Amino acid sequence: MMAEDDSVLEGLPPSAKLVYKVLEYDGPLTQKRIVEETMLSARTVRYALERLEDRGVVDEDIYFADARQSLYQLTREKESEDAAADADAEAA
């Protein structure tokens, strides 16, 4: 699993890697919560999310509790790969 993460994150700035990891462990989150969790500036988080969206590893959805905000999470394909890898690891 770690090798897959490394290839997805290769060449990204450290801020994007941090945002990815926060979403991996705590997602889905709003941009505001990502700022709070990472202690990065809002501008840096926006930039990191743009880089991750460009790579196709993060999805932006409507946050129904407050439609002014978006909810960010790892793409469903990535989540299902992680779940399959976790299941394989538990079976071994």
Short mmCIF file of N, CA and C in Angstrom, two decimals:
data_model
loop_
_atom_site.label_atom_id
_atom_site.label_comp_id
_atom_site.label_asym_id
_atom_site.label_seq_id
_atom_site.Cartn_x
_atom_site.Cartn_y
_atom_site.Cartn_z
N MET A 1 0.83 -1.19 0.00
CA MET A 1 0.00 0.00 0.00
C MET A 1 0.87 1.26 0.00
N MET A 2 1.92 1.27 0.78
CA MET A 2 2.77 2.45 0.88
C MET A 2 3.42 2.76 -0.46
N ALA A 3 3.82 1.75 -1.21
CA ALA A 3 4.45 1.97 -2.51
C ALA A 3 3.48 2.65 -3.46
N GLU A 4 2.19 2.28 -3.40
CA GLU A 4 1.19 2.93 -4.24
C GLU A 4 1.06 4.40 -3.89
N ASP A 5 1.02 4.70 -2.57
CA ASP A 5 0.94 6.09 -2.13
C ASP A 5 2.12 6.88 -2.65
N ASP A 6 3.32 6.29 -2.56
CA ASP A 6 4.52 6.99 -2.99
C ASP A 6 4.46 7.36 -4.47
N SER A 7 3.96 6.45 -5.31
CA SER A 7 3.90 6.74 -6.74
C SER A 7 2.86 7.81 -7.04
N VAL A 8 1.75 7.80 -6.33
CA VAL A 8 0.70 8.81 -6.53
C VAL A 8 1.19 10.19 -6.09
N LEU A 9 1.97 10.23 -5.02
CA LEU A 9 2.40 11.50 -4.43
C LEU A 9 3.72 12.00 -4.98
N GLU A 10 4.38 11.22 -5.80
CA GLU A 10 5.70 11.58 -6.32
C GLU A 10 5.66 12.91 -7.07
N GLY A 11 6.57 13.79 -6.73
CA GLY A 11 6.67 15.07 -7.41
C GLY A 11 5.73 16.15 -6.89
N LEU A 12 4.88 15.80 -5.92
CA LEU A 12 3.97 16.79 -5.35
C LEU A 12 4.68 17.57 -4.24
N PRO A 13 4.24 18.80 -3.99
CA PRO A 13 4.84 19.56 -2.88
C PRO A 13 4.48 18.91 -1.53
N PRO A 14 5.28 19.16 -0.51
CA PRO A 14 5.01 18.57 0.81
C PRO A 14 3.60 18.89 1.33
N SER A 15 3.10 20.08 1.03
CA SER A 15 1.76 20.44 1.50
C SER A 15 0.70 19.51 0.91
N ALA A 16 0.84 19.16 -0.35
CA ALA A 16 -0.12 18.26 -1.00
C ALA A 16 -0.03 16.86 -0.40
N LYS A 17 1.17 16.42 -0.08
CA LYS A 17 1.35 15.11 0.55
C LYS A 17 0.69 15.08 1.92
N LEU A 18 0.85 16.18 2.67
CA LEU A 18 0.24 16.27 4.00
C LEU A 18 -1.28 16.25 3.90
N VAL A 19 -1.83 17.02 2.98
CA VAL A 19 -3.28 17.06 2.79
C VAL A 19 -3.79 15.67 2.39
N TYR A 20 -3.07 14.98 1.52
CA TYR A 20 -3.44 13.63 1.11
C TYR A 20 -3.52 12.70 2.33
N LYS A 21 -2.49 12.75 3.16
CA LYS A 21 -2.45 11.88 4.34
C LYS A 21 -3.56 12.21 5.33
N VAL A 22 -3.85 13.49 5.51
CA VAL A 22 -4.94 13.88 6.41
C VAL A 22 -6.27 13.35 5.88
N LEU A 23 -6.49 13.47 4.58
CA LEU A 23 -7.72 12.94 3.99
C LEU A 23 -7.76 11.41 4.08
N GLU A 24 -6.60 10.78 3.95
CA GLU A 24 -6.53 9.33 4.03
C GLU A 24 -6.97 8.83 5.42
N TYR A 25 -6.55 9.54 6.47
CA TYR A 25 -6.84 9.10 7.83
C TYR A 25 -8.12 9.71 8.41
N ASP A 26 -8.45 10.96 8.04
CA ASP A 26 -9.57 11.66 8.68
C ASP A 26 -10.69 12.03 7.73
N GLY A 27 -10.53 11.81 6.41
CA GLY A 27 -11.49 12.29 5.43
C GLY A 27 -12.82 11.59 5.50
N PRO A 28 -13.83 12.11 4.82
CA PRO A 28 -13.83 13.36 4.05
C PRO A 28 -13.89 14.59 4.97
N LEU A 29 -13.30 15.70 4.50
CA LEU A 29 -13.23 16.92 5.28
C LEU A 29 -13.50 18.14 4.41
N THR A 30 -13.96 19.22 5.05
CA THR A 30 -14.08 20.50 4.35
C THR A 30 -12.69 21.14 4.29
N GLN A 31 -12.55 22.13 3.44
CA GLN A 31 -11.27 22.83 3.35
C GLN A 31 -10.92 23.47 4.70
N LYS A 32 -11.92 23.99 5.37
CA LYS A 32 -11.71 24.63 6.68
C LYS A 32 -11.13 23.62 7.68
N ARG A 33 -11.68 22.41 7.70
CA ARG A 33 -11.18 21.37 8.61
C ARG A 33 -9.77 20.93 8.22
N ILE A 34 -9.50 20.88 6.91
CA ILE A 34 -8.15 20.51 6.46
C ILE A 34 -7.15 21.55 6.96
N VAL A 35 -7.52 22.84 6.87
CA VAL A 35 -6.66 23.92 7.37
C VAL A 35 -6.39 23.71 8.86
N GLU A 36 -7.45 23.38 9.61
CA GLU A 36 -7.29 23.17 11.06
C GLU A 36 -6.41 21.96 11.36
N GLU A 37 -6.62 20.87 10.63
CA GLU A 37 -5.87 19.63 10.87
C GLU A 37 -4.40 19.75 10.49
N THR A 38 -4.12 20.43 9.38
CA THR A 38 -2.74 20.51 8.88
C THR A 38 -1.97 21.70 9.42
N MET A 39 -2.69 22.70 9.91
CA MET A 39 -2.10 23.97 10.35
C MET A 39 -1.41 24.72 9.22
N LEU A 40 -1.85 24.42 7.98
CA LEU A 40 -1.37 25.16 6.81
C LEU A 40 -2.32 26.33 6.56
N SER A 41 -1.86 27.32 5.80
CA SER A 41 -2.74 28.45 5.47
C SER A 41 -3.82 27.98 4.50
N ALA A 42 -4.92 28.71 4.46
CA ALA A 42 -6.03 28.37 3.55
C ALA A 42 -5.54 28.38 2.11
N ARG A 43 -4.69 29.33 1.77
CA ARG A 43 -4.17 29.43 0.40
C ARG A 43 -3.34 28.19 0.04
N THR A 44 -2.50 27.76 0.98
CA THR A 44 -1.67 26.58 0.75
C THR A 44 -2.52 25.33 0.60
N VAL A 45 -3.57 25.21 1.41
CA VAL A 45 -4.47 24.05 1.31
C VAL A 45 -5.19 24.06 -0.03
N ARG A 46 -5.65 25.23 -0.48
CA ARG A 46 -6.30 25.32 -1.79
C ARG A 46 -5.36 24.86 -2.89
N TYR A 47 -4.11 25.31 -2.83
CA TYR A 47 -3.11 24.92 -3.82
C TYR A 47 -2.89 23.40 -3.78
N ALA A 48 -2.75 22.86 -2.60
CA ALA A 48 -2.52 21.42 -2.44
C ALA A 48 -3.70 20.62 -2.99
N LEU A 49 -4.93 21.06 -2.69
CA LEU A 49 -6.11 20.37 -3.20
C LEU A 49 -6.17 20.42 -4.72
N GLU A 50 -5.80 21.56 -5.30
CA GLU A 50 -5.77 21.68 -6.77
C GLU A 50 -4.78 20.68 -7.37
N ARG A 51 -3.60 20.56 -6.75
CA ARG A 51 -2.60 19.61 -7.25
C ARG A 51 -3.13 18.17 -7.16
N LEU A 52 -3.78 17.85 -6.04
CA LEU A 52 -4.31 16.50 -5.84
C LEU A 52 -5.47 16.22 -6.81
N GLU A 53 -6.30 17.23 -7.05
CA GLU A 53 -7.40 17.06 -8.01
C GLU A 53 -6.84 16.87 -9.43
N ASP A 54 -5.76 17.59 -9.76
CA ASP A 54 -5.12 17.43 -11.07
C ASP A 54 -4.65 15.99 -11.28
N ARG A 55 -4.20 15.35 -10.20
CA ARG A 55 -3.73 13.96 -10.26
C ARG A 55 -4.88 12.95 -10.24
N GLY A 56 -6.08 13.45 -9.93
CA GLY A 56 -7.24 12.57 -9.90
C GLY A 56 -7.34 11.72 -8.65
N VAL A 57 -6.70 12.15 -7.56
CA VAL A 57 -6.75 11.35 -6.32
C VAL A 57 -7.69 11.93 -5.27
N VAL A 58 -8.23 13.13 -5.54
CA VAL A 58 -9.16 13.77 -4.60
C VAL A 58 -10.42 14.18 -5.34
N ASP A 59 -11.56 13.93 -4.71
CA ASP A 59 -12.86 14.35 -5.24
C ASP A 59 -13.40 15.50 -4.41
N GLU A 60 -14.06 16.44 -5.08
CA GLU A 60 -14.72 17.55 -4.40
C GLU A 60 -16.22 17.33 -4.52
N ASP A 61 -16.91 17.30 -3.38
CA ASP A 61 -18.35 17.10 -3.35
C ASP A 61 -19.03 18.23 -2.62
N ILE A 62 -20.34 18.29 -2.74
CA ILE A 62 -21.13 19.29 -2.01
C ILE A 62 -21.19 18.89 -0.54
N TYR A 63 -20.98 19.86 0.34
CA TYR A 63 -21.11 19.64 1.78
C TYR A 63 -22.52 20.06 2.16
N PHE A 64 -23.38 19.08 2.38
CA PHE A 64 -24.81 19.36 2.57
C PHE A 64 -25.11 20.15 3.83
N ALA A 65 -24.27 20.07 4.85
CA ALA A 65 -24.49 20.83 6.08
C ALA A 65 -24.31 22.33 5.86
N ASP A 66 -23.50 22.69 4.85
CA ASP A 66 -23.25 24.10 4.53
C ASP A 66 -22.83 24.16 3.06
N ALA A 67 -23.77 24.48 2.19
CA ALA A 67 -23.53 24.42 0.75
C ALA A 67 -22.48 25.42 0.27
N ARG A 68 -22.07 26.35 1.13
CA ARG A 68 -21.01 27.29 0.75
C ARG A 68 -19.64 26.62 0.75
N GLN A 69 -19.56 25.47 1.41
CA GLN A 69 -18.30 24.75 1.51
C GLN A 69 -18.34 23.48 0.66
N SER A 70 -17.18 22.99 0.33
CA SER A 70 -17.06 21.71 -0.37
C SER A 70 -16.48 20.67 0.57
N LEU A 71 -16.77 19.43 0.26
CA LEU A 71 -16.25 18.31 1.04
C LEU A 71 -15.23 17.58 0.16
N TYR A 72 -14.05 17.37 0.69
CA TYR A 72 -12.97 16.73 -0.07
C TYR A 72 -12.70 15.35 0.50
N GLN A 73 -12.48 14.40 -0.41
CA GLN A 73 -12.14 13.04 0.00
C GLN A 73 -11.29 12.40 -1.08
N LEU A 74 -10.61 11.33 -0.71
CA LEU A 74 -9.85 10.58 -1.71
C LEU A 74 -10.83 9.97 -2.68
N THR A 75 -10.40 9.82 -3.92
CA THR A 75 -11.31 9.27 -4.93
C THR A 75 -11.79 7.90 -4.51
N ARG A 76 -13.00 7.57 -4.91
CA ARG A 76 -13.60 6.29 -4.53
C ARG A 76 -12.77 5.11 -5.03
N GLU A 77 -12.18 5.24 -6.21
CA GLU A 77 -11.34 4.16 -6.75
C GLU A 77 -10.18 3.89 -5.79
N LYS A 78 -9.55 4.95 -5.31
CA LYS A 78 -8.41 4.81 -4.40
C LYS A 78 -8.88 4.18 -3.09
N GLU A 79 -10.03 4.62 -2.57
CA GLU A 79 -10.55 4.08 -1.32
C GLU A 79 -10.83 2.59 -1.46
N SER A 80 -11.41 2.17 -2.58
CA SER A 80 -11.73 0.76 -2.75
C SER A 80 -10.45 -0.06 -2.90
N GLU A 81 -9.40 0.51 -3.52
CA GLU A 81 -8.11 -0.19 -3.60
C GLU A 81 -7.53 -0.37 -2.20
N ASP A 82 -7.61 0.68 -1.39
CA ASP A 82 -7.10 0.61 -0.03
C ASP A 82 -7.87 -0.43 0.79
N ALA A 83 -9.18 -0.47 0.64
CA ALA A 83 -10.00 -1.43 1.37
C ALA A 83 -9.64 -2.85 0.96
N ALA A 84 -9.42 -3.06 -0.32
CA ALA A 84 -9.04 -4.38 -0.81
C ALA A 84 -7.66 -4.77 -0.27
N ALA A 85 -6.74 -3.83 -0.24
CA ALA A 85 -5.40 -4.10 0.28
C ALA A 85 -5.47 -4.41 1.77
N ASP A 86 -6.30 -3.68 2.52
CA ASP A 86 -6.48 -3.94 3.94
C ASP A 86 -7.06 -5.32 4.17
N ALA A 87 -8.05 -5.70 3.37
CA ALA A 87 -8.68 -7.01 3.50
C ALA A 87 -7.66 -8.12 3.20
N ASP A 88 -6.82 -7.91 2.18
CA ASP A 88 -5.78 -8.89 1.85
C ASP A 88 -4.78 -9.03 2.99
N ALA A 89 -4.42 -7.90 3.59
CA ALA A 89 -3.46 -7.91 4.69
C ALA A 89 -4.02 -8.65 5.91
N GLU A 90 -5.32 -8.44 6.18
CA GLU A 90 -5.96 -9.11 7.32
C GLU A 90 -6.08 -10.62 7.07
N ALA A 91 -6.30 -11.01 5.83
CA ALA A 91 -6.45 -12.42 5.48
C ALA A 91 -5.12 -13.17 5.57
N ALA A 92 -4.03 -12.45 5.36
CA ALA A 92 -2.71 -13.09 5.35
C ALA A 92 -2.24 -13.46 6.74
#
